[in-house]
Amino acid sequence: MSEDFVRIFDTTLRDGEQSPGCSMTTPQKLILAQQLADLGVDVIEAGFAAASPDDFAAVKAIAGVVKGSTVAALARCQQHDIERAAAAVENAEKPRIHTFIATSDLHMEHKLRMSREQVLASIAQHVSLARSLCEDVEFSAEDASRSDQEFLVKAIEAAIQAGATTINIPDTVGYAVPAEYGALFAYVKQHARGVENVILSSHCHDDLGLAVANSLAAIENGARQVECTINGIGERAGNAAMEEIVMALRTRPGFYGVQTRIRTQRLYPVSRQLVALTGSQIARNKAIVGENAFAHESGIHQHGMLRNRSTYEIMSPEDVGVPRSSLVLGKHSGRAALADRFKALGHELDEEALNRAFVAFKDLADRKKEVFDGDLEAIALGSSGDETGPWRLTSIQLGGRIGQGASPEAVIEMVHEDGRSVRQNALGDGPVHALFSAIEFATGFHYGLSDYQVRSISTGEDAQGEARVKVHAEGRDYHGRAVSTDVLEASALAFLEVVNSFERRRQFLAQSAAA
Ligand code: KIV
Ligand code: ZN
């Protein structure tokens, strides 16, 4: 690979997914992983395989389907972690084990309770174990930017000698500033023996809002892999945003003189896809993919733009896949227009999925005059929480006075796939409370809500409402999401999705224990 090529390592499914509000189910992770491969990402970090059986299953599933990109699994410098990572990626077309240990005195003393010598020995032992199981091994020196530089070089040399092929130098806590982080790469390049045989990588967090600037400084100083996430999601303030790094390199070729393999026209669709999957919204003014990123409001700017777009636009929206116009579809729109719009929004639907989506679209277009992008995203993702069972809601009735001091009543009917059918009523402080209580009584699921949100996903009086529900139960977060023109129905279905995911997980654990 030539010196001017920068590898894009995406950690949306690992560092991104572990941040609050961004967790995804395995099917959701699979959708995103395929989108990332299609985007042209060089390495997809699919997860931390040893974290739980679910995480392992998700990494394995991703490794089994992704073509074209390397699939990496994260592992601490521990035998069990490394063996789990190796097993999870063994079927990948291009597998990688990514192992890490902290090298700052602070972390070694207080977190690891290990001496410098012990950490060096652990690196040698575990990187060679990883290398015996996989040809492609990345080593990360966690908290590298706060590590003693001479010791960091020793740690890197130990990893290179043990067979690491990529060396990552993370700014784990987002403490570094660009000139300093760039100088760290220059220092490692100059002092670490064997460094010319490996790829140097950056991994930056955004605690001071410098993650992208630091990543670019690393590239200027020899990094040829950057670790980043879509929309910059990640631990605390997030990781470096992929779309910002890639577009900086592409917009300023004279300055950076490097290229990536990213199909930039897919950046916006993938960003939308991630928002739709996680419900984690982005700021309107977010660079590259925010709603206002290509909007010109002031008269002076508009005047300049009409004369020559480059007066106020350094990239064109088409370069990153932002649709020029927000086309509105209606009941006379055909399948081709629908398929086109789905594609622009990041959803490549196969024939069967498009047929189902077309039926749902026609049904919605009959109820609503205009169908907006938000409505289509809801259709593409499946909008009713009971689709996968085992419980299904067959009827919802609400009665009674609403308002202060009132106790409205919900009456629901539900069926279970094992043949049970239940009719249940409940009173609540409000209609949503009454509905959720009725579902709880009917199914026996009793866990407190940790989050409940309702929002409009398009515009107009007949806009559809999206409900999102989060419940913490038995050590895990369960998310439900549903869309309907009736927000109470959406809320009930979103809550039901939580109940169903919880029950399916119990069934899965019972089957695994019996096997
Ligand atoms: O921030 C960090 O240091 C990490 C490592 C595991 C690479 O995420
Ligand atoms: Zn990180």
Short mmCIF file of C-alpha atoms and ligand atoms in Angstrom, two decimals:
data_model
loop_
_atom_site.label_atom_id
_atom_site.label_comp_id
_atom_site.label_asym_id
_atom_site.label_seq_id
_atom_site.Cartn_x
_atom_site.Cartn_y
_atom_site.Cartn_z
CA MET A 1 0.00 0.00 0.00
CA SER A 2 1.40 3.40 -0.92
CA GLU A 3 2.63 5.89 1.66
CA ASP A 4 -0.18 8.32 0.87
CA PHE A 5 -2.97 5.88 1.76
CA VAL A 6 -4.76 6.26 5.12
CA ARG A 7 -6.73 3.29 6.41
CA ILE A 8 -10.09 4.06 8.01
CA PHE A 9 -10.74 1.93 11.08
CA ASP A 10 -14.34 2.29 12.20
CA THR A 11 -15.16 1.61 15.83
CA THR A 12 -18.83 2.67 15.80
CA LEU A 13 -19.82 -0.89 16.71
CA ARG A 14 -17.40 -1.06 19.66
CA ASP A 15 -16.30 2.28 21.19
CA GLY A 16 -19.41 3.95 19.75
CA GLU A 17 -21.90 1.29 20.69
CA GLN A 18 -20.74 1.12 24.30
CA SER A 19 -21.73 4.75 24.92
CA PRO A 20 -25.08 5.62 26.54
CA GLY A 21 -27.99 5.88 24.11
CA CYS A 22 -26.14 4.13 21.28
CA SER A 23 -26.54 0.43 22.01
CA MET A 24 -27.73 -1.80 19.18
CA THR A 25 -29.12 -5.29 18.84
CA THR A 26 -27.26 -7.90 16.78
CA PRO A 27 -29.57 -7.48 13.74
CA GLN A 28 -29.04 -3.71 13.92
CA LYS A 29 -25.27 -4.20 14.17
CA LEU A 30 -25.38 -6.43 11.09
CA ILE A 31 -27.23 -3.77 9.09
CA LEU A 32 -24.66 -1.14 10.08
CA ALA A 33 -21.66 -3.42 9.47
CA GLN A 34 -22.79 -4.06 5.91
CA GLN A 35 -23.30 -0.34 5.37
CA LEU A 36 -19.78 0.32 6.68
CA ALA A 37 -18.29 -2.25 4.31
CA ASP A 38 -20.20 -0.64 1.45
CA LEU A 39 -18.92 2.77 2.55
CA GLY A 40 -15.38 1.49 1.98
CA VAL A 41 -14.20 1.27 5.58
CA ASP A 42 -10.89 -0.66 5.75
CA VAL A 43 -11.37 -2.14 9.23
CA ILE A 44 -14.63 -2.63 11.11
CA GLU A 45 -14.17 -3.14 14.84
CA ALA A 46 -17.18 -5.34 15.46
CA GLY A 47 -17.10 -5.52 19.27
CA PHE A 48 -15.50 -6.78 22.44
CA ALA A 49 -16.05 -10.51 22.05
CA ALA A 50 -15.33 -11.53 25.66
CA ALA A 51 -17.73 -8.98 27.16
CA SER A 52 -20.78 -11.30 27.03
CA PRO A 53 -22.25 -14.17 24.99
CA ASP A 54 -24.35 -11.60 23.08
CA ASP A 55 -21.29 -9.52 22.18
CA PHE A 56 -19.48 -12.66 21.04
CA ALA A 57 -22.46 -13.71 18.90
CA ALA A 58 -22.68 -10.24 17.33
CA VAL A 59 -18.96 -10.17 16.39
CA LYS A 60 -19.19 -13.69 14.96
CA ALA A 61 -22.29 -12.83 12.93
CA ILE A 62 -20.61 -9.70 11.52
CA ALA A 63 -17.42 -11.66 10.72
CA GLY A 64 -19.56 -14.15 8.81
CA VAL A 65 -21.20 -11.65 6.46
CA VAL A 66 -18.81 -8.73 5.87
CA LYS A 67 -16.91 -8.83 2.58
CA GLY A 68 -14.11 -6.47 1.55
CA SER A 69 -13.31 -5.00 4.99
CA THR A 70 -11.17 -6.45 7.77
CA VAL A 71 -13.26 -7.42 10.84
CA ALA A 72 -11.53 -6.79 14.18
CA ALA A 73 -12.44 -7.98 17.68
CA LEU A 74 -11.15 -6.20 20.76
CA ALA A 75 -9.41 -8.09 23.59
CA ARG A 76 -7.61 -7.05 26.76
CA CYS A 77 -4.10 -8.47 27.14
CA GLN A 78 -5.61 -11.60 28.70
CA GLN A 79 -5.58 -15.15 27.40
CA HIS A 80 -9.34 -15.67 27.65
CA ASP A 81 -10.15 -12.39 25.88
CA ILE A 82 -7.73 -13.13 23.06
CA GLU A 83 -9.04 -16.65 22.53
CA ARG A 84 -12.64 -15.36 22.44
CA ALA A 85 -11.66 -12.64 19.98
CA ALA A 86 -9.90 -15.18 17.76
CA ALA A 87 -12.91 -17.51 17.80
CA ALA A 88 -15.30 -14.67 17.03
CA VAL A 89 -13.45 -13.50 13.91
CA GLU A 90 -12.17 -16.89 12.67
CA ASN A 91 -14.66 -16.97 9.77
CA ALA A 92 -14.02 -13.43 8.63
CA GLU A 93 -12.65 -12.94 5.12
CA LYS A 94 -9.96 -10.73 6.73
CA PRO A 95 -9.79 -11.23 10.53
CA ARG A 96 -7.91 -9.04 13.02
CA ILE A 97 -7.33 -9.31 16.77
CA HIS A 98 -6.99 -5.94 18.50
CA THR A 99 -5.42 -6.28 21.93
CA PHE A 100 -4.64 -3.52 24.40
CA ILE A 101 -3.18 -2.70 27.80
CA ALA A 102 -2.62 0.64 29.53
CA THR A 103 0.88 2.12 29.55
CA SER A 104 0.46 5.30 31.64
CA ASP A 105 1.79 5.20 35.21
CA LEU A 106 -1.63 6.33 36.42
CA HIS A 107 -3.44 3.39 34.84
CA MET A 108 -0.73 0.83 35.60
CA GLU A 109 -0.58 1.77 39.26
CA HIS A 110 -4.26 2.38 40.09
CA LYS A 111 -6.21 0.32 37.57
CA LEU A 112 -3.98 -2.60 36.61
CA ARG A 113 -1.86 -2.70 39.80
CA MET A 114 1.03 -3.84 37.64
CA SER A 115 4.65 -2.66 37.43
CA ARG A 116 6.18 -1.45 34.17
CA GLU A 117 8.06 -4.76 33.85
CA GLN A 118 4.86 -6.74 34.30
CA VAL A 119 3.11 -4.69 31.63
CA LEU A 120 5.98 -5.24 29.18
CA ALA A 121 5.89 -8.99 29.88
CA SER A 122 2.13 -9.07 29.40
CA ILE A 123 2.44 -7.31 26.03
CA ALA A 124 5.07 -9.79 24.83
CA GLN A 125 3.05 -12.80 26.00
CA HIS A 126 -0.38 -11.72 24.76
CA VAL A 127 0.61 -10.16 21.45
CA SER A 128 2.45 -13.40 20.57
CA LEU A 129 -0.59 -15.44 21.61
CA ALA A 130 -2.77 -13.25 19.38
CA ARG A 131 -0.28 -13.58 16.53
CA SER A 132 -0.29 -17.37 16.87
CA LEU A 133 -4.07 -17.26 16.31
CA CYS A 134 -4.30 -14.54 13.66
CA GLU A 135 -1.96 -13.03 11.06
CA ASP A 136 -3.27 -9.51 11.57
CA VAL A 137 -2.74 -8.18 15.12
CA GLU A 138 -3.19 -4.64 16.37
CA PHE A 139 -1.75 -3.53 19.69
CA SER A 140 -3.04 -0.44 21.53
CA ALA A 141 -1.17 1.28 24.34
CA GLU A 142 -4.17 2.59 26.27
CA ASP A 143 -3.74 6.13 27.64
CA ALA A 144 -0.65 6.47 25.44
CA SER A 145 -0.88 10.27 25.34
CA ARG A 146 -0.38 10.41 29.14
CA SER A 147 2.32 7.71 29.21
CA ASP A 148 5.98 8.29 29.85
CA GLN A 149 7.34 8.50 26.29
CA GLU A 150 10.42 6.35 26.85
CA PHE A 151 8.30 3.64 28.43
CA LEU A 152 5.71 3.95 25.64
CA VAL A 153 8.45 3.27 23.09
CA LYS A 154 9.53 0.17 25.05
CA ALA A 155 5.92 -1.07 25.10
CA ILE A 156 5.58 -0.49 21.36
CA GLU A 157 8.87 -2.29 20.67
CA ALA A 158 7.70 -5.25 22.77
CA ALA A 159 4.47 -5.43 20.73
CA ILE A 160 6.33 -5.19 17.41
CA GLN A 161 8.79 -7.90 18.42
CA ALA A 162 5.90 -10.15 19.46
CA GLY A 163 4.31 -9.79 16.02
CA ALA A 164 1.93 -6.81 16.07
CA THR A 165 1.26 -5.47 12.58
CA THR A 166 -0.52 -2.24 13.60
CA ILE A 167 0.40 -0.05 16.58
CA ASN A 168 -2.30 2.23 17.94
CA ILE A 169 -1.39 5.24 20.10
CA PRO A 170 -4.68 6.34 21.71
CA ASP A 171 -5.55 9.61 23.35
CA THR A 172 -7.91 7.64 25.58
CA VAL A 173 -9.17 10.51 27.71
CA GLY A 174 -9.13 13.26 25.08
CA TYR A 175 -6.36 15.15 26.90
CA ALA A 176 -3.88 15.78 24.10
CA VAL A 177 -3.71 18.89 21.94
CA PRO A 178 -2.84 18.66 18.22
CA ALA A 179 0.80 19.81 18.18
CA GLU A 180 1.61 17.55 21.14
CA TYR A 181 -0.23 14.50 19.76
CA GLY A 182 1.42 14.96 16.36
CA ALA A 183 4.83 15.24 18.06
CA LEU A 184 4.16 11.96 19.90
CA PHE A 185 3.83 10.17 16.55
CA ALA A 186 7.04 11.81 15.31
CA TYR A 187 8.80 10.70 18.51
CA VAL A 188 7.60 7.09 18.19
CA LYS A 189 8.60 7.02 14.51
CA GLN A 190 12.03 8.25 15.38
CA HIS A 191 12.72 6.06 18.43
CA ALA A 192 10.83 2.76 18.26
CA ARG A 193 12.85 -0.07 16.72
CA GLY A 194 10.95 -1.89 13.96
CA VAL A 195 8.36 0.88 13.59
CA GLU A 196 9.03 1.05 9.84
CA ASN A 197 7.47 -2.44 9.50
CA VAL A 198 4.12 -1.58 11.11
CA ILE A 199 1.22 0.78 10.51
CA LEU A 200 0.86 3.55 13.11
CA SER A 201 -2.69 4.35 14.13
CA SER A 202 -4.46 7.19 15.96
CA HIS A 203 -7.47 6.82 18.25
CA CYS A 204 -8.82 10.07 19.69
CA HIS A 205 -11.58 10.99 22.11
CA ASP A 206 -13.34 14.33 22.04
CA ASP A 207 -13.31 15.48 25.69
CA LEU A 208 -11.75 18.83 24.69
CA GLY A 209 -13.42 18.89 21.27
CA LEU A 210 -10.06 18.10 19.64
CA ALA A 211 -10.50 14.51 18.47
CA VAL A 212 -10.61 15.30 14.74
CA ALA A 213 -7.82 17.92 14.95
CA ASN A 214 -5.65 15.46 16.88
CA SER A 215 -6.32 12.67 14.34
CA LEU A 216 -5.31 14.98 11.50
CA ALA A 217 -2.13 15.98 13.38
CA ALA A 218 -1.32 12.28 13.75
CA ILE A 219 -1.74 11.78 10.00
CA GLU A 220 0.58 14.72 9.31
CA ASN A 221 3.15 12.94 11.47
CA GLY A 222 2.95 9.52 9.89
CA ALA A 223 -0.21 7.76 11.15
CA ARG A 224 -1.59 5.67 8.31
CA GLN A 225 -4.65 4.33 10.13
CA VAL A 226 -7.22 6.51 11.92
CA GLU A 227 -9.77 5.10 14.34
CA CYS A 228 -13.08 6.92 14.29
CA THR A 229 -16.86 6.54 14.43
CA ILE A 230 -19.85 7.62 12.39
CA ASN A 231 -21.29 10.88 13.79
CA GLY A 232 -18.44 10.84 16.34
CA ILE A 233 -20.38 8.66 18.79
CA GLY A 234 -18.32 7.07 21.55
CA GLU A 235 -17.32 7.03 25.21
CA ARG A 236 -18.11 10.31 27.06
CA ALA A 237 -17.80 13.19 24.54
CA GLY A 238 -17.31 10.67 21.73
CA ASN A 239 -14.60 9.56 19.32
CA ALA A 240 -13.23 11.38 16.27
CA ALA A 241 -15.97 11.68 13.64
CA MET A 242 -15.17 9.70 10.50
CA GLU A 243 -17.06 12.00 8.15
CA GLU A 244 -15.08 15.02 9.39
CA ILE A 245 -11.66 13.38 9.05
CA VAL A 246 -12.41 11.94 5.62
CA MET A 247 -13.80 15.20 4.26
CA ALA A 248 -10.91 17.23 5.70
CA LEU A 249 -8.46 14.96 3.86
CA ARG A 250 -10.50 15.12 0.68
CA THR A 251 -11.17 18.87 0.76
CA ARG A 252 -7.53 19.77 1.52
CA PRO A 253 -5.49 17.38 -0.68
CA GLY A 254 -2.77 19.99 -1.20
CA PHE A 255 -2.19 20.18 2.54
CA TYR A 256 -2.48 16.53 3.60
CA GLY A 257 -1.55 14.75 0.35
CA VAL A 258 -3.20 11.48 1.41
CA GLN A 259 -6.22 9.47 0.30
CA THR A 260 -8.76 7.12 1.78
CA ARG A 261 -10.92 4.41 0.18
CA ILE A 262 -14.16 5.93 1.55
CA ARG A 263 -17.03 6.43 -0.93
CA THR A 264 -17.84 9.85 0.43
CA GLN A 265 -21.30 9.94 -1.20
CA ARG A 266 -22.31 7.24 1.30
CA LEU A 267 -21.33 9.30 4.38
CA TYR A 268 -24.68 11.03 4.83
CA PRO A 269 -26.81 7.90 4.22
CA VAL A 270 -24.77 5.91 6.76
CA SER A 271 -25.01 8.78 9.26
CA ARG A 272 -28.83 8.80 8.87
CA GLN A 273 -28.90 5.02 9.19
CA LEU A 274 -27.05 5.21 12.52
CA VAL A 275 -29.45 7.88 13.83
CA ALA A 276 -32.41 5.74 12.80
CA LEU A 277 -30.97 2.62 14.43
CA THR A 278 -29.97 4.18 17.75
CA GLY A 279 -32.29 7.18 18.05
CA SER A 280 -29.20 9.18 19.02
CA GLN A 281 -29.78 12.51 17.23
CA ILE A 282 -27.02 14.82 16.00
CA ALA A 283 -26.73 18.60 16.40
CA ARG A 284 -28.22 20.64 13.54
CA ASN A 285 -24.88 22.38 13.05
CA LYS A 286 -22.80 19.17 13.13
CA ALA A 287 -20.10 19.38 10.43
CA ILE A 288 -20.73 17.40 7.20
CA VAL A 289 -23.92 15.56 8.21
CA GLY A 290 -25.91 18.05 10.35
CA GLU A 291 -29.18 19.46 9.06
CA ASN A 292 -27.64 22.93 8.65
CA ALA A 293 -24.29 21.82 7.24
CA PHE A 294 -25.22 22.96 3.73
CA ALA A 295 -27.97 25.48 4.56
CA HIS A 296 -27.29 29.12 3.73
CA GLU A 297 -29.54 31.49 5.61
CA SER A 298 -28.05 34.99 5.44
CA GLY A 299 -28.90 37.17 2.45
CA ILE A 300 -25.25 37.99 1.76
CA HIS A 301 -24.33 34.31 1.68
CA GLN A 302 -27.30 33.41 -0.53
CA HIS A 303 -26.39 36.20 -2.94
CA GLY A 304 -22.78 34.96 -3.15
CA MET A 305 -23.91 31.36 -3.61
CA LEU A 306 -26.16 32.31 -6.52
CA ARG A 307 -23.21 33.92 -8.30
CA ASN A 308 -20.74 31.13 -7.55
CA ARG A 309 -21.29 28.26 -5.09
CA SER A 310 -17.67 28.19 -3.98
CA THR A 311 -18.00 31.65 -2.40
CA TYR A 312 -19.48 30.00 0.69
CA GLU A 313 -19.36 26.25 0.01
CA ILE A 314 -16.09 24.32 0.35
CA MET A 315 -17.70 20.95 -0.44
CA SER A 316 -20.84 20.19 -2.34
CA PRO A 317 -23.68 18.37 -0.57
CA GLU A 318 -23.60 15.73 -3.32
CA ASP A 319 -19.99 14.87 -2.36
CA VAL A 320 -21.23 13.51 0.96
CA GLY A 321 -24.57 12.21 -0.29
CA VAL A 322 -26.82 14.95 1.10
CA PRO A 323 -29.86 15.10 -1.18
CA ARG A 324 -30.24 18.56 -2.76
CA SER A 325 -34.00 18.65 -2.36
CA SER A 326 -36.20 17.07 0.23
CA LEU A 327 -38.51 15.32 -2.20
CA VAL A 328 -41.89 14.47 -0.72
CA LEU A 329 -43.58 11.28 -1.86
CA GLY A 330 -47.32 10.74 -2.02
CA LYS A 331 -49.81 8.00 -2.87
CA HIS A 332 -49.18 8.33 -6.61
CA SER A 333 -45.43 7.80 -6.30
CA GLY A 334 -44.16 4.58 -7.81
CA ARG A 335 -41.81 1.80 -6.70
CA ALA A 336 -38.82 3.23 -8.59
CA ALA A 337 -39.12 6.63 -6.85
CA LEU A 338 -39.47 4.85 -3.53
CA ALA A 339 -36.43 2.62 -4.15
CA ASP A 340 -34.41 5.68 -5.18
CA ARG A 341 -35.34 7.57 -2.04
CA PHE A 342 -34.53 4.61 0.20
CA LYS A 343 -31.11 4.38 -1.43
CA ALA A 344 -30.43 8.07 -0.81
CA LEU A 345 -31.38 7.55 2.83
CA GLY A 346 -28.95 4.67 3.25
CA HIS A 347 -31.31 1.71 2.92
CA GLU A 348 -30.42 -0.75 0.15
CA LEU A 349 -33.54 -2.90 0.15
CA ASP A 350 -33.59 -6.23 -1.66
CA GLU A 351 -36.58 -7.19 -3.85
CA GLU A 352 -38.54 -8.77 -1.01
CA ALA A 353 -37.89 -5.95 1.48
CA LEU A 354 -38.81 -3.38 -1.17
CA ASN A 355 -42.10 -5.17 -1.84
CA ARG A 356 -42.94 -5.10 1.88
CA ALA A 357 -41.85 -1.47 2.15
CA PHE A 358 -43.97 -0.53 -0.88
CA VAL A 359 -47.09 -2.03 0.71
CA ALA A 360 -46.38 -0.18 3.98
CA PHE A 361 -45.71 3.03 2.03
CA LYS A 362 -49.04 2.80 0.12
CA ASP A 363 -50.86 2.11 3.37
CA LEU A 364 -49.25 5.16 5.00
CA ALA A 365 -49.80 7.37 1.94
CA ASP A 366 -53.52 6.54 2.19
CA ARG A 367 -53.58 7.78 5.78
CA LYS A 368 -51.25 10.76 5.31
CA LYS A 369 -51.15 13.19 2.40
CA GLU A 370 -47.38 13.41 2.19
CA VAL A 371 -44.71 10.90 3.12
CA PHE A 372 -41.43 12.42 4.32
CA ASP A 373 -37.91 11.01 4.75
CA GLY A 374 -38.54 10.32 8.46
CA ASP A 375 -41.60 8.24 7.53
CA LEU A 376 -39.55 6.25 5.02
CA GLU A 377 -36.78 5.62 7.55
CA ALA A 378 -39.43 4.27 9.91
CA ILE A 379 -40.78 1.95 7.19
CA ALA A 380 -37.29 0.71 6.28
CA LEU A 381 -36.55 -0.18 9.89
CA GLY A 382 -39.92 -1.82 10.56
CA SER A 383 -42.14 0.30 12.71
CA SER A 384 -44.15 -1.93 14.96
CA GLY A 385 -42.69 -3.36 18.12
CA ASP A 386 -44.59 -6.64 18.04
CA GLU A 387 -43.29 -7.96 14.72
CA THR A 388 -40.92 -10.46 16.25
CA GLY A 389 -43.06 -11.74 19.13
CA PRO A 390 -43.60 -13.80 21.22
CA TRP A 391 -46.31 -11.35 22.36
CA ARG A 392 -48.62 -9.51 19.95
CA LEU A 393 -51.09 -6.74 20.77
CA THR A 394 -54.44 -7.34 19.08
CA SER A 395 -56.53 -4.54 20.59
CA ILE A 396 -56.07 -1.32 22.58
CA GLN A 397 -58.87 0.71 24.14
CA LEU A 398 -58.49 3.81 26.29
CA GLY A 399 -61.23 5.37 28.38
CA GLY A 400 -61.84 7.79 31.22
CA ARG A 401 -61.05 11.41 31.90
CA ILE A 402 -57.58 12.78 31.10
CA GLY A 403 -55.82 15.54 33.05
CA GLN A 404 -54.81 16.40 36.60
CA GLY A 405 -56.20 14.03 39.22
CA ALA A 406 -57.74 11.75 36.56
CA SER A 407 -57.01 8.02 36.21
CA PRO A 408 -57.61 6.93 32.64
CA GLU A 409 -58.10 3.22 32.01
CA ALA A 410 -56.47 1.07 29.34
CA VAL A 411 -57.91 -2.25 28.19
CA ILE A 412 -55.69 -4.37 25.99
CA GLU A 413 -55.87 -7.77 24.35
CA MET A 414 -52.71 -9.74 23.66
CA VAL A 415 -51.80 -13.14 22.29
CA HIS A 416 -48.66 -15.18 22.92
CA GLU A 417 -47.10 -17.46 20.29
CA ASP A 418 -47.66 -20.44 22.62
CA GLY A 419 -51.45 -19.92 22.18
CA ARG A 420 -52.29 -17.93 25.34
CA SER A 421 -54.56 -14.94 24.93
CA VAL A 422 -55.02 -12.30 27.63
CA ARG A 423 -57.43 -9.41 28.13
CA GLN A 424 -56.18 -6.97 30.76
CA ASN A 425 -57.20 -3.60 32.11
CA ALA A 426 -55.23 -1.11 34.22
CA LEU A 427 -55.60 2.42 35.55
CA GLY A 428 -52.78 4.94 35.34
CA ASP A 429 -51.77 8.52 36.13
CA GLY A 430 -52.12 9.14 32.40
CA PRO A 431 -52.94 7.11 29.28
CA VAL A 432 -49.34 6.00 28.68
CA HIS A 433 -48.94 4.85 32.27
CA ALA A 434 -52.27 2.97 32.03
CA LEU A 435 -51.16 1.26 28.79
CA PHE A 436 -47.73 0.25 30.11
CA SER A 437 -49.27 -1.07 33.34
CA ALA A 438 -51.80 -3.16 31.40
CA ILE A 439 -48.97 -4.68 29.31
CA GLU A 440 -46.99 -5.37 32.51
CA PHE A 441 -49.91 -7.12 34.19
CA ALA A 442 -50.66 -9.14 31.05
CA THR A 443 -47.09 -10.33 30.49
CA GLY A 444 -45.68 -10.42 34.02
CA PHE A 445 -42.80 -8.09 33.02
CA HIS A 446 -42.15 -5.64 35.87
CA TYR A 447 -39.13 -3.38 35.43
CA GLY A 448 -38.97 0.41 35.75
CA LEU A 449 -38.62 2.62 32.70
CA SER A 450 -35.24 4.31 32.41
CA ASP A 451 -36.21 6.45 29.42
CA TYR A 452 -39.32 7.24 27.40
CA GLN A 453 -39.40 9.68 24.48
CA VAL A 454 -41.94 10.64 21.85
CA ARG A 455 -41.16 12.79 18.83
CA SER A 456 -42.63 13.69 15.51
CA ILE A 457 -40.69 12.15 12.64
CA SER A 458 -42.06 14.34 9.86
CA THR A 459 -44.05 17.54 9.49
CA GLY A 460 -47.74 18.48 9.34
CA GLU A 461 -50.77 17.74 11.48
CA ASP A 462 -50.84 14.14 10.34
CA ALA A 463 -47.15 13.58 11.12
CA GLN A 464 -46.23 10.19 12.50
CA GLY A 465 -44.99 9.92 16.06
CA GLU A 466 -42.02 7.82 17.06
CA ALA A 467 -41.91 6.40 20.59
CA ARG A 468 -38.72 5.10 22.16
CA VAL A 469 -38.64 3.19 25.41
CA LYS A 470 -35.64 2.06 27.43
CA VAL A 471 -35.81 -0.33 30.37
CA HIS A 472 -32.95 -1.62 32.51
CA ALA A 473 -33.66 -5.23 33.46
CA GLU A 474 -31.37 -7.90 34.89
CA GLY A 475 -28.19 -5.94 34.18
CA ARG A 476 -28.98 -5.01 30.56
CA ASP A 477 -30.64 -2.19 28.67
CA TYR A 478 -33.58 -3.10 26.46
CA HIS A 479 -34.74 -0.66 23.79
CA GLY A 480 -38.08 -0.47 22.05
CA ARG A 481 -39.07 1.75 19.17
CA ALA A 482 -42.29 2.06 17.21
CA VAL A 483 -43.91 4.51 14.85
CA SER A 484 -47.56 5.26 14.26
CA THR A 485 -49.81 8.16 13.35
CA ASP A 486 -51.18 7.62 16.89
CA VAL A 487 -48.54 8.29 19.56
CA LEU A 488 -50.33 6.16 22.16
CA GLU A 489 -50.28 3.15 19.85
CA ALA A 490 -46.58 3.87 19.09
CA SER A 491 -45.86 4.00 22.84
CA ALA A 492 -47.62 0.71 23.54
CA LEU A 493 -45.81 -1.02 20.66
CA ALA A 494 -42.42 0.36 21.72
CA PHE A 495 -42.97 -0.92 25.25
CA LEU A 496 -44.08 -4.26 23.86
CA GLU A 497 -40.84 -4.49 21.87
CA VAL A 498 -38.93 -4.20 25.14
CA VAL A 499 -41.04 -6.95 26.72
CA ASN A 500 -40.53 -9.16 23.65
CA SER A 501 -36.74 -8.62 23.53
CA PHE A 502 -36.53 -9.45 27.23
CA GLU A 503 -38.58 -12.60 26.81
CA ARG A 504 -36.64 -13.70 23.71
CA ARG A 505 -33.38 -13.25 25.60
CA ARG A 506 -34.70 -15.39 28.45
CA GLN A 507 -35.68 -18.07 25.93
CA PHE A 508 -32.21 -17.85 24.32
CA LEU A 509 -30.47 -18.20 27.72
CA ALA A 510 -32.70 -21.13 28.69
CA GLN A 511 -31.92 -22.89 25.38
CA SER A 512 -28.16 -22.23 25.71
CA ALA A 513 -28.20 -23.61 29.29
CA ALA A 514 -30.08 -26.73 28.16
CA ALA A 515 -27.72 -27.32 25.18
O1 KIV B 1 -9.75 4.83 24.03
C1 KIV B 1 -9.01 3.83 24.03
O2 KIV B 1 -7.88 3.83 24.49
C2 KIV B 1 -9.57 2.60 23.48
C3 KIV B 1 -8.62 1.45 23.29
C4 KIV B 1 -9.23 0.18 23.72
C5 KIV B 1 -8.16 1.42 21.88
O3 KIV B 1 -10.73 2.56 23.10
ZN ZN B 2 -11.50 4.62 22.80
#
